[in-house]
Amino acid sequence: MPPKKPKKPKSPTEKPKSAPHIDREPDAPSYTKGRDDQAETKSPSVPSKRKASTTAAPSKAPRRSVRGAPRRQPDPVKIVQYLLSAASLDSCRPRDEIEDLKERDIGLRTYSSSTFTPFEELICAVILSRPISHALGLRSIRTLLNTPYELITPKRIRSAGFDAVRKALDVAKTQHRQKTAEELVLLADAVVEHLGDGEEDVSLERVRKECGYDWEKEKEMLKKHVKGLGKTGLGIFARRIQAAWPDPYPFADQRALSGLEKVGLPDSAEELKKLLDEHWIELDVKDFAGGEDEKKRRAFVRVLERAVGVDLEGNADAIRAEAASGFGSRHSDAGKPAG
């Protein structure tokens, strides 16, 4: 018998033969996964027990989403009519002003609905340019310009002095009282010395005359002499004073442009002016003071001011809804003081 051939030694690099692969279903799914993940662990070689239906199910009509439906856009003219009306006033006012009007005399002067002199507008601009809330700013204005303080002329502020101005701001429970009181006393001094004609002058016509009725020059003169009146304060002053002074008209500061956009009106001073001009006969403004040009400026200012108030009080959607519901010009209160 021939001798057996010796077995050839395995090469160290040669891999051992693997056991034949047998497809099998896993013993148990992993419970650390979700149900969808568990379904993926089944072997694809296992046939599905559920047979696909050969009859196509009838297709269902897609559901219409109410949430995604476009909102009805109100007519801009209706929005203007509503903002000019008495019906919009409470949407522009802080809650405490509404309550104050109920409790105090009907003659209470408010920033939201009263006509102020140029000097009073300058007082308001200084107050509102401070970093305080809408409610605190308007409460400070009501306190200073109404009884018992009535700090409405340079003479009254100078006669009262810093302590009385500070006390009025304390009563208003506002912020930055010390700095605001200092700035208001300095404002009265600036009007007497540089911006007006004596302690009783509240027209500030000296500013317009010396600047040649040029708003850019008027703005620089005010900024130079009124401490605390920066870009924000000048914008607030211009927004309001254009009802009386045609020099800056048509003007809208950034705060007003934001409010216009929120209520659904053109976010451009020129476009808003154009809208008012084109639909002037549809607006009930016959009782505004002045000739037609002044009435148009007063209507323009009221729309700006109420858009700002509505925006700051978070009532823009309510205004749009009211206008979309078919509000008409028959409700206008255009004869009331601009605000």
Coordinates of C-alpha atoms in Angstrom, one line a residue:
M1 CA 0.0 0.0 0.0
P2 CA 1.6 3.3 -1.0
P3 CA 2.3 5.7 1.8
K4 CA -0.3 8.5 2.3
K5 CA 0.7 11.9 1.1
P6 CA 1.3 14.3 4.0
K7 CA -1.3 17.0 4.4
K8 CA -0.4 20.4 3.1
P9 CA -0.1 22.9 6.0
K10 CA -2.6 25.7 5.9
S11 CA -1.3 29.1 5.0
P12 CA -1.6 31.6 7.9
T13 CA -3.4 34.0 5.5
E14 CA -6.0 31.5 4.3
K15 CA -9.4 32.0 5.9
P16 CA -11.3 29.0 7.2
K17 CA -14.4 28.0 5.3
S18 CA -17.6 29.5 6.7
A19 CA -20.6 27.5 7.5
P20 CA -23.3 27.5 4.9
H21 CA -25.7 30.4 5.4
I22 CA -29.3 29.4 6.3
D23 CA -32.0 32.1 6.1
R24 CA -34.0 32.1 9.3
E25 CA -36.3 34.5 11.1
P26 CA -34.8 36.1 14.2
D27 CA -35.7 34.5 17.5
A28 CA -37.2 37.7 18.8
P29 CA -37.4 41.4 17.9
S30 CA -35.5 44.0 19.8
Y31 CA -37.8 46.0 22.1
T32 CA -35.5 49.0 22.1
K33 CA -37.0 50.0 18.8
G34 CA -40.4 51.3 17.8
R35 CA -42.9 49.2 16.1
D36 CA -41.9 50.5 12.7
D37 CA -38.3 49.5 13.4
Q38 CA -39.4 46.0 14.6
A39 CA -41.2 45.4 11.3
E40 CA -37.9 46.0 9.4
T41 CA -36.1 43.1 11.3
K42 CA -38.1 40.4 9.5
S43 CA -36.3 38.6 6.8
P44 CA -37.3 39.6 3.3
S45 CA -37.3 36.0 2.2
V46 CA -40.4 35.2 4.4
P47 CA -43.4 35.7 2.2
S48 CA -46.1 38.0 3.5
K49 CA -49.2 36.2 4.8
R50 CA -51.5 39.0 3.7
K51 CA -52.3 39.0 0.0
A52 CA -52.6 42.2 -1.8
S53 CA -56.1 43.0 -2.9
T54 CA -56.7 42.8 -6.6
T55 CA -59.6 45.2 -6.4
A56 CA -58.6 48.9 -6.2
A57 CA -60.3 50.7 -3.4
P58 CA -62.4 53.7 -4.4
S59 CA -60.3 56.9 -4.1
K60 CA -61.4 59.3 -1.5
A61 CA -61.7 63.0 -2.2
P62 CA -58.8 64.9 -0.5
R63 CA -59.8 66.7 2.7
R64 CA -59.8 70.5 2.5
S65 CA -57.8 72.1 5.3
V66 CA -59.7 74.9 7.0
R67 CA -56.5 75.9 8.8
G68 CA -54.7 76.5 5.5
A69 CA -57.5 78.4 3.8
P70 CA -56.5 82.0 2.8
R71 CA -58.0 84.7 4.9
R72 CA -60.4 87.2 3.4
Q73 CA -58.4 90.3 2.8
P74 CA -60.3 93.5 3.9
D75 CA -60.7 96.4 1.6
P76 CA -58.0 99.1 2.5
V77 CA -60.7 101.8 2.2
K78 CA -62.8 100.0 4.8
I79 CA -59.8 99.8 7.1
V80 CA -59.2 103.6 6.8
Q81 CA -62.9 104.3 7.5
Y82 CA -62.7 102.1 10.6
L83 CA -59.5 103.7 11.9
L84 CA -61.1 107.2 11.4
S85 CA -64.1 106.2 13.4
A86 CA -64.9 106.2 17.2
A87 CA -65.4 102.5 17.0
S88 CA -61.6 101.9 16.7
L89 CA -60.6 104.1 19.6
D90 CA -60.6 101.4 22.4
S91 CA -58.5 99.1 20.2
C92 CA -55.8 101.8 20.2
R93 CA -55.9 102.6 23.9
P94 CA -54.1 100.9 26.8
R95 CA -56.6 99.3 29.2
D96 CA -55.8 101.7 32.0
E97 CA -56.6 104.7 29.7
I98 CA -60.0 103.2 29.0
E99 CA -60.7 102.8 32.7
D100 CA -59.4 106.3 33.4
L101 CA -61.8 107.8 31.0
K102 CA -64.7 106.0 32.7
E103 CA -63.7 107.3 36.1
R104 CA -62.6 110.8 35.4
D105 CA -64.2 113.9 33.7
I106 CA -65.2 113.5 30.1
G107 CA -62.9 116.5 29.3
L108 CA -59.8 114.4 30.0
R109 CA -57.2 115.0 27.3
T110 CA -55.5 111.9 26.0
Y111 CA -52.7 111.3 23.4
S112 CA -55.1 108.9 21.6
S113 CA -57.9 111.3 20.9
S114 CA -57.0 115.0 21.6
T115 CA -55.4 117.8 19.6
F116 CA -52.2 119.1 21.2
T117 CA -50.2 122.3 20.7
P118 CA -46.8 122.0 19.1
F119 CA -45.2 122.5 22.5
E120 CA -47.3 119.7 24.0
E121 CA -46.4 117.5 21.1
L122 CA -42.8 118.2 21.9
I123 CA -43.4 117.2 25.5
C124 CA -45.0 113.9 24.3
A125 CA -42.1 113.2 21.9
V126 CA -39.6 113.5 24.8
I127 CA -41.6 111.2 27.1
L128 CA -42.4 108.6 24.4
S129 CA -38.8 108.4 23.2
R130 CA -37.8 106.9 26.6
P131 CA -37.6 103.1 26.7
I132 CA -41.0 102.6 28.4
S133 CA -44.2 100.8 27.5
H134 CA -47.0 102.3 25.5
A135 CA -49.3 102.3 28.6
L136 CA -46.7 104.1 30.8
G137 CA -46.0 106.7 28.2
L138 CA -49.6 107.6 27.6
R139 CA -50.3 107.6 31.4
S140 CA -47.4 110.0 31.9
I141 CA -48.8 112.3 29.2
R142 CA -52.3 112.2 30.8
T143 CA -50.9 113.0 34.2
L144 CA -48.8 116.0 33.1
L145 CA -51.3 117.7 30.8
N146 CA -54.4 117.4 32.9
T147 CA -55.4 118.7 36.3
P148 CA -54.1 119.2 38.9
Y149 CA -50.7 119.6 37.1
E150 CA -51.5 121.0 33.6
L151 CA -47.9 121.5 32.7
I152 CA -48.8 122.8 29.2
T153 CA -46.7 125.9 28.7
P154 CA -43.0 126.7 29.2
K155 CA -43.9 129.1 31.9
R156 CA -45.9 126.5 33.9
I157 CA -43.1 124.0 33.8
R158 CA -40.5 126.6 34.8
S159 CA -42.7 128.0 37.6
A160 CA -43.4 124.5 38.9
G161 CA -39.8 123.5 38.8
F162 CA -38.1 120.1 38.8
D163 CA -39.7 118.8 42.0
A164 CA -43.3 119.3 40.7
V165 CA -42.5 117.7 37.4
R166 CA -40.9 114.8 39.2
K167 CA -43.9 114.5 41.5
A168 CA -46.3 114.3 38.5
L169 CA -44.2 111.5 37.1
D170 CA -44.3 109.7 40.4
V171 CA -48.1 109.9 40.4
A172 CA -48.0 108.4 36.9
K173 CA -45.9 105.5 38.3
T174 CA -43.7 105.6 35.2
Q175 CA -40.1 104.7 34.8
H176 CA -37.0 107.0 34.3
R177 CA -38.7 109.7 36.3
Q178 CA -35.5 111.6 37.3
K179 CA -34.1 111.8 33.8
T180 CA -37.5 112.6 32.2
A181 CA -38.2 115.4 34.7
E182 CA -34.8 116.9 34.0
E183 CA -35.3 116.8 30.3
L184 CA -38.8 118.4 30.5
V185 CA -37.5 121.4 32.5
L186 CA -34.6 121.8 30.0
L187 CA -37.2 121.6 27.2
A188 CA -39.1 124.6 28.7
D189 CA -35.9 126.6 28.9
A190 CA -34.9 125.7 25.3
V191 CA -38.3 126.9 24.0
V192 CA -38.0 130.2 25.8
E193 CA -34.4 130.8 24.8
H194 CA -34.1 129.2 21.3
L195 CA -37.4 127.8 19.9
G196 CA -40.2 130.1 20.8
D197 CA -41.2 133.7 21.6
G198 CA -41.4 133.9 25.4
E199 CA -42.7 131.7 28.2
E200 CA -46.3 131.6 27.0
D201 CA -45.5 130.7 23.4
V202 CA -46.6 127.1 22.5
S203 CA -46.7 127.4 18.7
L204 CA -42.9 127.0 18.0
E205 CA -43.4 129.2 14.9
R206 CA -40.0 130.6 15.5
V207 CA -38.5 127.3 14.5
R208 CA -40.3 127.3 11.2
K209 CA -39.5 130.9 10.3
E210 CA -35.8 130.6 11.1
C211 CA -35.6 127.4 9.1
G212 CA -37.4 128.7 6.1
Y213 CA -40.2 126.2 6.6
D214 CA -37.8 123.4 5.6
W215 CA -38.4 120.3 7.7
E216 CA -34.8 119.0 7.4
K217 CA -33.5 122.2 8.9
E218 CA -36.3 122.3 11.5
K219 CA -35.4 118.8 12.6
E220 CA -31.8 119.8 13.0
M221 CA -32.7 122.8 15.1
L222 CA -34.9 120.8 17.4
K223 CA -32.3 118.1 17.8
K224 CA -29.7 120.7 18.7
H225 CA -31.7 122.4 21.4
V226 CA -33.9 119.7 22.9
K227 CA -32.0 117.3 25.2
G228 CA -33.2 113.7 24.9
L229 CA -34.8 114.2 21.5
G230 CA -33.0 111.8 19.1
K231 CA -34.1 110.0 15.9
T232 CA -37.0 108.2 17.6
G233 CA -38.4 111.3 19.3
L234 CA -38.1 113.4 16.2
G235 CA -40.0 110.7 14.3
I236 CA -42.8 110.7 16.8
F237 CA -42.9 114.6 16.7
A238 CA -43.0 114.7 12.9
R239 CA -45.7 112.0 12.7
R240 CA -48.0 114.1 14.8
I241 CA -47.0 117.7 14.0
Q242 CA -47.7 117.3 10.3
A243 CA -51.4 117.7 11.1
A244 CA -50.6 121.4 11.8
W245 CA -47.3 121.9 9.9
P246 CA -47.3 120.9 6.3
D247 CA -43.5 120.9 6.2
P248 CA -42.9 117.2 6.9
Y249 CA -46.1 115.9 5.2
P250 CA -46.4 113.1 4.2
F251 CA -44.2 111.4 6.8
A252 CA -44.4 108.1 8.6
D253 CA -41.7 106.9 11.0
Q254 CA -40.7 103.2 11.2
R255 CA -43.1 102.6 14.1
A256 CA -46.0 103.9 12.0
L257 CA -45.0 101.9 8.9
S258 CA -45.0 98.7 11.0
G259 CA -48.5 99.5 12.3
L260 CA -49.8 100.2 8.8
E261 CA -48.5 96.9 7.5
K262 CA -50.1 95.0 10.4
V263 CA -53.6 96.4 9.8
G264 CA -53.4 95.8 6.1
L265 CA -52.6 99.3 4.7
P266 CA -49.8 100.4 2.4
D267 CA -46.6 100.5 4.4
S268 CA -45.5 103.7 2.7
A269 CA -46.3 107.3 3.5
E270 CA -46.7 108.3 -0.1
E271 CA -48.9 105.2 -0.9
L272 CA -51.1 106.0 2.1
K273 CA -51.5 109.6 1.0
K274 CA -52.4 108.4 -2.5
L275 CA -55.0 106.0 -1.1
L276 CA -56.6 108.8 0.9
D277 CA -56.6 111.2 -2.0
E278 CA -58.2 108.7 -4.4
H279 CA -61.0 107.8 -2.0
W280 CA -61.4 111.1 -0.3
I281 CA -65.1 111.5 -1.1
E282 CA -65.8 108.1 0.5
L283 CA -64.4 109.3 3.9
D284 CA -66.5 111.2 6.3
V285 CA -64.1 114.0 7.3
K286 CA -66.3 117.0 6.8
D287 CA -66.1 118.1 10.4
F288 CA -62.3 118.1 10.6
A289 CA -60.9 121.7 11.2
G290 CA -59.3 123.7 8.4
G291 CA -59.5 123.6 4.6
E292 CA -59.3 120.5 2.5
D293 CA -55.5 120.2 2.6
E294 CA -55.5 120.5 6.4
K295 CA -58.3 118.0 6.7
K296 CA -56.3 115.5 4.5
R297 CA -53.3 115.9 6.8
R298 CA -55.4 115.4 9.9
A299 CA -57.0 112.3 8.5
F300 CA -53.5 111.0 7.5
V301 CA -52.2 111.6 11.0
R302 CA -55.2 109.9 12.6
V303 CA -54.8 106.8 10.5
L304 CA -51.1 106.6 11.4
E305 CA -51.7 107.2 15.1
R306 CA -54.4 104.6 15.4
A307 CA -52.4 102.0 13.4
V308 CA -49.6 102.5 15.8
G309 CA -51.9 102.2 18.9
V310 CA -53.6 99.1 17.4
D311 CA -50.3 97.5 16.7
L312 CA -48.8 98.2 20.2
E313 CA -52.0 96.9 21.9
G314 CA -51.9 93.7 19.8
N315 CA -55.3 94.4 18.1
A316 CA -54.3 94.4 14.4
D317 CA -56.2 91.2 13.6
A318 CA -59.3 92.4 15.3
I319 CA -59.2 95.6 13.2
R320 CA -58.8 93.7 10.0
A321 CA -61.6 91.4 10.9
E322 CA -63.9 94.3 11.7
A323 CA -63.1 96.0 8.4
A324 CA -63.6 92.7 6.5
S325 CA -67.0 92.3 8.1
G326 CA -68.3 95.2 6.0
F327 CA -67.7 98.3 8.2
G328 CA -68.9 101.4 6.4
S329 CA -68.1 105.1 6.5
R330 CA -71.4 105.9 8.2
H331 CA -69.7 105.1 11.5
S332 CA -66.9 107.7 11.1
D333 CA -66.2 110.2 13.9
A334 CA -64.0 112.4 11.7
G335 CA -65.3 115.5 13.5
K336 CA -63.6 114.6 16.7
P337 CA -60.1 115.9 17.6
A338 CA -57.3 114.2 15.7
G339 CA -55.4 111.7 17.6

